Structure formats: C-alpha cells, structure tokens
Amino acid sequence: MLELYLEDADQKLASFSEVLAKINLLEQIINGRLLAKRLRIDANNGMVVTRNRDGSTIPLTALSSGEQHEIILLFDLLFNVQPNSVVLIDEPEISLHIGWQKKFIADVLLIAGLVGFQFCVATHSPQIIGQWWNIADRLGPKSSDFLGDDEGEGSTAESIGDA
C-alpha cells in the first residue's frame, strides 16, 4: 500500500520537476547573456529582472528590444511548444546582439532536447549559423550577385562555412 502511495506521489511530483528543469534552463541561458542584470522566476511575481549592483528591480519593459525578444522566444519554446512539434523560427537575429546570435542555435538545441521538438531557423546571419554549417541548408540559388558571379562560381553557403 505504501509503495502504491509513493509511486503516485512520484508521478504527481514529476510534472513539477519538468517545470523546474525548464525554469532553470531559462534562467541559465538568459543570465548567461544579461550584463549587470539577473533574471529569476519568482512564484509570486513571475519574471523578475534585478540589477546586480544594488538588487533593484528593472521592469521588463525597460529591457532592450533584443533582451525582451529573446526572453519571450525562449519562454515560448520552453513552455508553449508541445513535444514532437516542428518549430519554424524566422530571422531570430532581429534586434539581437552579435554575441547572443552566436549562441542562439546551441541554446535552442538545449531547449529542443528538453522539450522534445525539432526546429528550422531562417536567417540571413552567419553568426546565427556559426559552427552549425554542417546542419545548415541554403534555400534558393546557390550563388547570387552578393555571393558570387552569374556563372555560379564564387562563394556559396558551403564555401563560406569553410572560411
């Protein structure tokens, strides 16, 4: 009888451990990016951002557009995407600091592993792709006036990745 009770309690607590893992990952990623600020999830106040130097609260609306965009996107990926989904992310580099762009795919891979979804990112930013050229596909012509000449010679996504 006690064993049945403990199994039931474990099942009920499992949903909380999943939520806690998502909260911890959100805080880890965002706090690895914010300068002189810290994000924490508070049971009473929700998302709270504070200044490191004095602990004062910063309203979420006072964050930069890039900070706001990243927090919203990562929160949505963690808490609103169903397992086994395919997520399309269009131009995540908009308003995003170059340093954050370079870590974007790695962050989404961590989240996708936890939640259990696949994703496709459409970007113009080589910083977003970064070290992930091996899993990137170029859509459209293999060359252009920007990438190379009209004969298809010159730089392509593949040769840029080798640079």
PDB file of C-alpha atoms in Angstrom:
ATOM      1  CA  MET A   1       0.000   0.000   0.000  1.00  0.00           C
ATOM      2  CA  LEU A   2       2.804   2.403   0.918  1.00  0.00           C
ATOM      3  CA  GLU A   3       4.593   1.571  -2.330  1.00  0.00           C
ATOM      4  CA  LEU A   4       1.480   2.482  -4.336  1.00  0.00           C
ATOM      5  CA  TYR A   5       1.227   5.785  -2.451  1.00  0.00           C
ATOM      6  CA  LEU A   6       4.891   6.603  -3.134  1.00  0.00           C
ATOM      7  CA  GLU A   7       4.537   5.800  -6.845  1.00  0.00           C
ATOM      8  CA  ASP A   8       1.507   8.087  -7.029  1.00  0.00           C
ATOM      9  CA  ALA A   9       3.402  10.865  -5.243  1.00  0.00           C
ATOM     10  CA  ASP A  10       6.357  10.442  -7.624  1.00  0.00           C
ATOM     11  CA  GLN A  11       4.061  10.751 -10.641  1.00  0.00           C
ATOM     12  CA  LYS A  12       2.494  13.922  -9.256  1.00  0.00           C
ATOM     13  CA  LEU A  13       5.880  15.463  -8.491  1.00  0.00           C
ATOM     14  CA  ALA A  14       7.305  14.543 -11.911  1.00  0.00           C
ATOM     15  CA  SER A  15       5.352  17.363 -13.557  1.00  0.00           C
ATOM     16  CA  PHE A  16       6.909  19.818 -11.101  1.00  0.00           C
ATOM     17  CA  SER A  17      10.418  18.583 -11.821  1.00  0.00           C
ATOM     18  CA  GLU A  18       9.778  19.107 -15.551  1.00  0.00           C
ATOM     19  CA  VAL A  19       8.662  22.691 -14.908  1.00  0.00           C
ATOM     20  CA  LEU A  20      11.639  23.270 -12.611  1.00  0.00           C
ATOM     21  CA  ALA A  21      14.048  21.995 -15.287  1.00  0.00           C
ATOM     22  CA  LYS A  22      12.518  24.428 -17.795  1.00  0.00           C
ATOM     23  CA  ILE A  23      12.717  27.349 -15.359  1.00  0.00           C
ATOM     24  CA  ASN A  24      16.342  26.528 -14.536  1.00  0.00           C
ATOM     25  CA  LEU A  25      17.281  26.345 -18.223  1.00  0.00           C
ATOM     26  CA  LEU A  26      15.563  29.669 -18.980  1.00  0.00           C
ATOM     27  CA  GLU A  27      17.384  31.364 -16.102  1.00  0.00           C
ATOM     28  CA  GLN A  28      20.700  29.747 -17.085  1.00  0.00           C
ATOM     29  CA  ILE A  29      20.517  30.892 -20.711  1.00  0.00           C
ATOM     30  CA  ILE A  30      19.262  34.414 -20.032  1.00  0.00           C
ATOM     31  CA  ASN A  31      21.599  35.020 -17.089  1.00  0.00           C
ATOM     32  CA  GLY A  32      24.490  33.920 -19.276  1.00  0.00           C
ATOM     33  CA  ARG A  33      23.630  36.819 -21.595  1.00  0.00           C
ATOM     34  CA  LEU A  34      22.495  39.722 -19.431  1.00  0.00           C
ATOM     35  CA  LEU A  35      25.152  42.207 -18.378  1.00  0.00           C
ATOM     36  CA  ALA A  36      24.934  43.599 -14.844  1.00  0.00           C
ATOM     37  CA  LYS A  37      21.416  42.146 -14.531  1.00  0.00           C
ATOM     38  CA  ARG A  38      19.872  38.905 -13.388  1.00  0.00           C
ATOM     39  CA  LEU A  39      16.610  37.175 -14.312  1.00  0.00           C
ATOM     40  CA  ARG A  40      14.826  34.993 -11.808  1.00  0.00           C
ATOM     41  CA  ILE A  41      11.447  33.347 -11.838  1.00  0.00           C
ATOM     42  CA  ASP A  42       9.545  34.157  -8.676  1.00  0.00           C
ATOM     43  CA  ALA A  43       6.421  32.254  -7.581  1.00  0.00           C
ATOM     44  CA  ASN A  44       4.694  35.488  -6.539  1.00  0.00           C
ATOM     45  CA  ASN A  45       5.957  37.964  -9.136  1.00  0.00           C
ATOM     46  CA  GLY A  46       6.715  35.867 -12.216  1.00  0.00           C
ATOM     47  CA  MET A  47       9.772  37.017 -14.162  1.00  0.00           C
ATOM     48  CA  VAL A  48      11.860  39.483 -12.217  1.00  0.00           C
ATOM     49  CA  VAL A  49      14.982  41.229 -13.507  1.00  0.00           C
ATOM     50  CA  THR A  50      17.262  42.886 -10.967  1.00  0.00           C
ATOM     51  CA  ARG A  51      20.435  44.943 -11.137  1.00  0.00           C
ATOM     52  CA  ASN A  52      23.487  43.100  -9.852  1.00  0.00           C
ATOM     53  CA  ARG A  53      24.957  46.144  -8.123  1.00  0.00           C
ATOM     54  CA  ASP A  54      22.023  47.009  -5.833  1.00  0.00           C
ATOM     55  CA  GLY A  55      19.322  44.374  -6.360  1.00  0.00           C
ATOM     56  CA  SER A  56      16.792  46.921  -7.577  1.00  0.00           C
ATOM     57  CA  THR A  57      14.064  45.645  -9.881  1.00  0.00           C
ATOM     58  CA  ILE A  58      14.101  46.536 -13.569  1.00  0.00           C
ATOM     59  CA  PRO A  59      10.707  46.470 -15.301  1.00  0.00           C
ATOM     60  CA  LEU A  60      10.663  44.006 -18.199  1.00  0.00           C
ATOM     61  CA  THR A  61       9.539  46.873 -20.431  1.00  0.00           C
ATOM     62  CA  ALA A  62      12.813  48.689 -19.641  1.00  0.00           C
ATOM     63  CA  LEU A  63      14.925  45.909 -21.159  1.00  0.00           C
ATOM     64  CA  SER A  64      16.281  46.350 -24.671  1.00  0.00           C
ATOM     65  CA  SER A  65      14.169  45.059 -27.549  1.00  0.00           C
ATOM     66  CA  GLY A  66      16.707  42.270 -28.103  1.00  0.00           C
ATOM     67  CA  GLU A  67      16.565  41.219 -24.446  1.00  0.00           C
ATOM     68  CA  GLN A  68      12.760  41.270 -24.479  1.00  0.00           C
ATOM     69  CA  HIS A  69      12.596  39.340 -27.753  1.00  0.00           C
ATOM     70  CA  GLU A  70      14.993  36.649 -26.525  1.00  0.00           C
ATOM     71  CA  ILE A  71      13.200  36.180 -23.198  1.00  0.00           C
ATOM     72  CA  ILE A  72       9.818  35.867 -24.921  1.00  0.00           C
ATOM     73  CA  LEU A  73      11.120  33.483 -27.587  1.00  0.00           C
ATOM     74  CA  LEU A  74      12.929  31.206 -25.132  1.00  0.00           C
ATOM     75  CA  PHE A  75       9.962  31.225 -22.744  1.00  0.00           C
ATOM     76  CA  ASP A  76       7.612  30.277 -25.588  1.00  0.00           C
ATOM     77  CA  LEU A  77       9.914  27.480 -26.740  1.00  0.00           C
ATOM     78  CA  LEU A  78      10.183  26.078 -23.226  1.00  0.00           C
ATOM     79  CA  PHE A  79       6.599  26.393 -22.045  1.00  0.00           C
ATOM     80  CA  ASN A  80       4.321  26.658 -25.083  1.00  0.00           C
ATOM     81  CA  VAL A  81       5.727  24.168 -27.608  1.00  0.00           C
ATOM     82  CA  GLN A  82       4.320  20.655 -27.475  1.00  0.00           C
ATOM     83  CA  PRO A  83       6.647  17.644 -27.670  1.00  0.00           C
ATOM     84  CA  ASN A  84       7.128  16.253 -31.204  1.00  0.00           C
ATOM     85  CA  SER A  85       6.369  19.651 -32.773  1.00  0.00           C
ATOM     86  CA  VAL A  86       8.323  21.259 -35.578  1.00  0.00           C
ATOM     87  CA  VAL A  87       9.066  24.921 -34.818  1.00  0.00           C
ATOM     88  CA  LEU A  88       9.900  27.459 -37.520  1.00  0.00           C
ATOM     89  CA  ILE A  89      11.940  30.438 -36.284  1.00  0.00           C
ATOM     90  CA  ASP A  90      12.168  33.333 -38.728  1.00  0.00           C
ATOM     91  CA  GLU A  91      15.100  35.748 -38.513  1.00  0.00           C
ATOM     92  CA  PRO A  92      15.883  35.480 -34.801  1.00  0.00           C
ATOM     93  CA  GLU A  93      18.803  37.869 -35.305  1.00  0.00           C
ATOM     94  CA  ILE A  94      16.490  40.905 -35.408  1.00  0.00           C
ATOM     95  CA  SER A  95      17.488  43.211 -32.504  1.00  0.00           C
ATOM     96  CA  LEU A  96      19.781  40.510 -31.163  1.00  0.00           C
ATOM     97  CA  HIS A  97      23.333  41.292 -30.036  1.00  0.00           C
ATOM     98  CA  ILE A  98      26.021  39.528 -32.097  1.00  0.00           C
ATOM     99  CA  GLY A  99      27.209  37.619 -29.026  1.00  0.00           C
ATOM    100  CA  TRP A 100      23.704  36.296 -28.435  1.00  0.00           C
ATOM    101  CA  GLN A 101      23.374  35.388 -32.125  1.00  0.00           C
ATOM    102  CA  LYS A 102      26.476  33.207 -31.872  1.00  0.00           C
ATOM    103  CA  LYS A 103      24.916  31.193 -29.023  1.00  0.00           C
ATOM    104  CA  PHE A 104      21.390  31.011 -30.448  1.00  0.00           C
ATOM    105  CA  ILE A 105      21.465  27.574 -32.115  1.00  0.00           C
ATOM    106  CA  ALA A 106      23.205  25.950 -29.125  1.00  0.00           C
ATOM    107  CA  ASP A 107      20.561  27.438 -26.809  1.00  0.00           C
ATOM    108  CA  VAL A 108      17.671  26.233 -28.976  1.00  0.00           C
ATOM    109  CA  LEU A 109      19.261  22.774 -29.216  1.00  0.00           C
ATOM    110  CA  LEU A 110      19.316  22.590 -25.397  1.00  0.00           C
ATOM    111  CA  ILE A 111      15.678  23.643 -25.217  1.00  0.00           C
ATOM    112  CA  ALA A 112      14.627  21.294 -28.030  1.00  0.00           C
ATOM    113  CA  GLY A 113      16.327  18.421 -26.222  1.00  0.00           C
ATOM    114  CA  LEU A 114      14.473  19.179 -23.002  1.00  0.00           C
ATOM    115  CA  VAL A 115      11.052  19.808 -24.571  1.00  0.00           C
ATOM    116  CA  GLY A 116      11.350  17.294 -27.408  1.00  0.00           C
ATOM    117  CA  PHE A 117      10.776  19.288 -30.591  1.00  0.00           C
ATOM    118  CA  GLN A 118      12.553  19.855 -33.897  1.00  0.00           C
ATOM    119  CA  PHE A 119      13.217  23.282 -35.359  1.00  0.00           C
ATOM    120  CA  CYS A 120      14.120  25.115 -38.525  1.00  0.00           C
ATOM    121  CA  VAL A 121      15.675  28.587 -38.461  1.00  0.00           C
ATOM    122  CA  ALA A 122      15.501  31.041 -41.377  1.00  0.00           C
ATOM    123  CA  THR A 123      18.291  33.597 -41.065  1.00  0.00           C
ATOM    124  CA  HIS A 124      20.498  35.976 -43.004  1.00  0.00           C
ATOM    125  CA  SER A 125      23.051  35.992 -40.195  1.00  0.00           C
ATOM    126  CA  PRO A 126      26.211  33.894 -40.456  1.00  0.00           C
ATOM    127  CA  GLN A 127      26.579  34.457 -36.697  1.00  0.00           C
ATOM    128  CA  ILE A 128      23.338  32.552 -36.059  1.00  0.00           C
ATOM    129  CA  ILE A 129      24.631  29.616 -38.105  1.00  0.00           C
ATOM    130  CA  GLY A 130      28.106  29.922 -36.562  1.00  0.00           C
ATOM    131  CA  GLN A 131      29.597  26.466 -36.115  1.00  0.00           C
ATOM    132  CA  TRP A 132      26.445  24.742 -37.366  1.00  0.00           C
ATOM    133  CA  TRP A 133      27.101  24.906 -41.138  1.00  0.00           C
ATOM    134  CA  ASN A 134      27.071  21.099 -41.200  1.00  0.00           C
ATOM    135  CA  ILE A 135      23.329  21.132 -40.429  1.00  0.00           C
ATOM    136  CA  ALA A 136      22.509  24.238 -42.498  1.00  0.00           C
ATOM    137  CA  ASP A 137      20.905  24.223 -45.935  1.00  0.00           C
ATOM    138  CA  ARG A 138      20.876  27.166 -48.298  1.00  0.00           C
ATOM    139  CA  LEU A 139      17.486  27.861 -49.832  1.00  0.00           C
ATOM    140  CA  GLY A 140      17.252  29.475 -53.247  1.00  0.00           C
ATOM    141  CA  PRO A 141      20.021  29.896 -55.807  1.00  0.00           C
ATOM    142  CA  LYS A 142      23.439  28.532 -54.905  1.00  0.00           C
ATOM    143  CA  SER A 143      25.011  31.828 -55.920  1.00  0.00           C
ATOM    144  CA  SER A 144      23.950  35.417 -56.327  1.00  0.00           C
ATOM    145  CA  ASP A 145      25.440  38.805 -57.080  1.00  0.00           C
ATOM    146  CA  PHE A 146      26.177  39.018 -53.383  1.00  0.00           C
ATOM    147  CA  LEU A 147      27.740  35.569 -53.004  1.00  0.00           C
ATOM    148  CA  GLY A 148      29.414  35.126 -56.385  1.00  0.00           C
ATOM    149  CA  ASP A 149      29.170  35.704 -60.124  1.00  0.00           C
ATOM    150  CA  ASP A 150      26.327  34.778 -62.502  1.00  0.00           C
ATOM    151  CA  GLU A 151      28.030  31.564 -63.596  1.00  0.00           C
ATOM    152  CA  GLY A 152      27.662  30.039 -60.146  1.00  0.00           C
ATOM    153  CA  GLU A 153      31.351  30.395 -59.354  1.00  0.00           C
ATOM    154  CA  GLY A 154      32.401  32.158 -56.231  1.00  0.00           C
ATOM    155  CA  SER A 155      31.217  31.894 -52.685  1.00  0.00           C
ATOM    156  CA  THR A 156      28.342  29.661 -51.706  1.00  0.00           C
ATOM    157  CA  ALA A 157      26.940  28.814 -48.323  1.00  0.00           C
ATOM    158  CA  GLU A 158      29.180  25.768 -48.277  1.00  0.00           C
ATOM    159  CA  SER A 159      32.378  27.681 -49.055  1.00  0.00           C
ATOM    160  CA  ILE A 160      31.503  30.439 -46.605  1.00  0.00           C
ATOM    161  CA  GLY A 161      31.163  27.773 -43.921  1.00  0.00           C
ATOM    162  CA  ASP A 162      34.657  26.544 -44.733  1.00  0.00           C
ATOM    163  CA  ALA A 163      36.146  30.029 -44.320  1.00  0.00           C
TER     164      ALA A 163
END
